[in-house]
XYZ file of C-alpha atoms in Angstrom:
115
model
C 79.906 85.817 105.038
C 83.025 86.968 105.884
C 84.514 86.306 101.867
C 81.648 88.025 100.439
C 82.364 91.552 102.592
C 85.838 91.238 101.388
C 85.178 90.530 97.971
C 82.383 93.747 98.202
C 84.732 96.078 99.492
C 87.075 95.287 97.333
C 85.108 96.138 94.503
C 83.646 99.213 95.428
C 81.566 98.980 98.496
C 81.879 101.977 100.656
C 80.594 100.130 103.488
C 78.854 96.615 104.282
C 77.439 95.185 107.724
C 75.240 92.371 108.502
C 72.380 92.152 111.051
C 70.985 88.801 111.823
C 66.973 88.836 111.183
C 64.155 86.349 111.839
C 63.063 85.815 108.077
C 59.539 83.945 106.960
C 58.186 80.925 108.652
C 60.746 82.266 111.595
C 63.934 81.378 109.928
C 67.053 82.587 110.857
C 68.684 85.119 108.087
C 71.145 87.708 107.715
C 70.407 91.130 106.293
C 73.396 92.838 104.378
C 73.342 96.334 104.423
C 75.714 97.583 101.403
C 76.659 101.216 100.567
C 78.050 101.848 97.293
C 78.263 104.513 94.705
C 75.950 103.834 91.406
C 78.957 103.060 89.019
C 79.571 100.198 90.885
C 76.148 98.826 91.364
C 76.245 95.966 88.702
C 79.402 94.750 89.447
C 78.470 94.746 93.508
C 75.102 92.586 92.267
C 76.820 90.062 90.653
C 79.144 89.441 93.914
C 76.036 89.267 95.795
C 74.224 87.244 92.961
C 77.458 84.411 92.974
C 79.117 84.717 96.296
C 75.348 84.510 98.509
C 72.523 82.796 98.504
C 70.138 85.924 97.701
C 67.156 85.611 95.228
C 67.223 89.654 95.310
C 67.474 92.938 97.201
C 65.969 96.328 97.352
C 68.011 99.249 95.959
C 67.364 102.581 97.390
C 68.887 105.803 96.375
C 70.333 108.132 99.134
C 72.345 111.351 100.088
C 75.774 110.890 101.477
C 77.467 114.026 103.172
C 81.073 113.722 103.840
C 83.787 115.208 105.754
C 87.106 116.415 103.742
C 89.831 114.655 104.992
C 93.551 114.969 105.020
C 96.383 113.649 106.910
C 99.533 114.368 108.635
C 102.614 112.513 109.393
C 103.941 113.017 113.088
C 107.823 112.073 113.928
C 107.614 111.199 117.539
C 110.070 109.801 119.973
C 108.714 106.416 119.953
C 108.042 106.348 115.761
C 105.867 107.891 112.805
C 102.572 108.480 113.653
C 99.814 109.281 110.695
C 97.308 111.828 112.401
C 93.699 111.829 110.126
C 92.010 114.761 110.102
C 88.041 115.511 108.807
C 86.683 118.723 108.656
C 82.919 120.307 107.454
C 82.223 123.924 107.703
C 84.486 124.610 110.589
C 83.951 121.498 112.383
C 87.327 119.457 113.105
C 87.959 116.165 114.414
C 91.358 114.141 114.246
C 92.167 110.380 115.497
C 95.782 108.969 114.995
C 96.053 105.944 112.995
C 95.227 102.390 114.820
C 97.995 100.711 112.836
C 100.489 102.797 113.480
C 100.194 102.825 117.043
C 99.619 99.252 117.321
C 102.969 98.622 115.144
C 104.552 101.019 117.778
C 103.174 98.824 120.480
C 104.149 95.700 119.320
C 107.962 97.083 118.665
C 107.764 98.256 122.059
C 106.564 94.594 123.684
C 109.183 92.877 121.130
C 112.228 94.856 122.943
C 110.602 94.470 126.636
C 110.863 90.563 125.739
C 114.697 90.941 124.564
C 113.593 90.071 121.014
């Protein structure tokens, strides 16, 4: 399932998540939720049929609304950190990039251990 998720995301899926479910005859199964653009549907269909045991799936069209996104780079005393900004009609949110902060912490940990 992990490999399938990687393949789907690398080939156009906007998001993928799994939910454990009980299927017919009380058999355990996994519900795959996949969000994609219409133009990627055929490629993703081929991947689902190739890399899973599914016999079929349902396709539903939904509307998607997104915030506008931008990014700033902050030079701090401890290193460079990207700040992601999302906005929609005057509503703004921001968050700092996890990978940047983790890299700074890993570097500080190495320095404190004398590496």
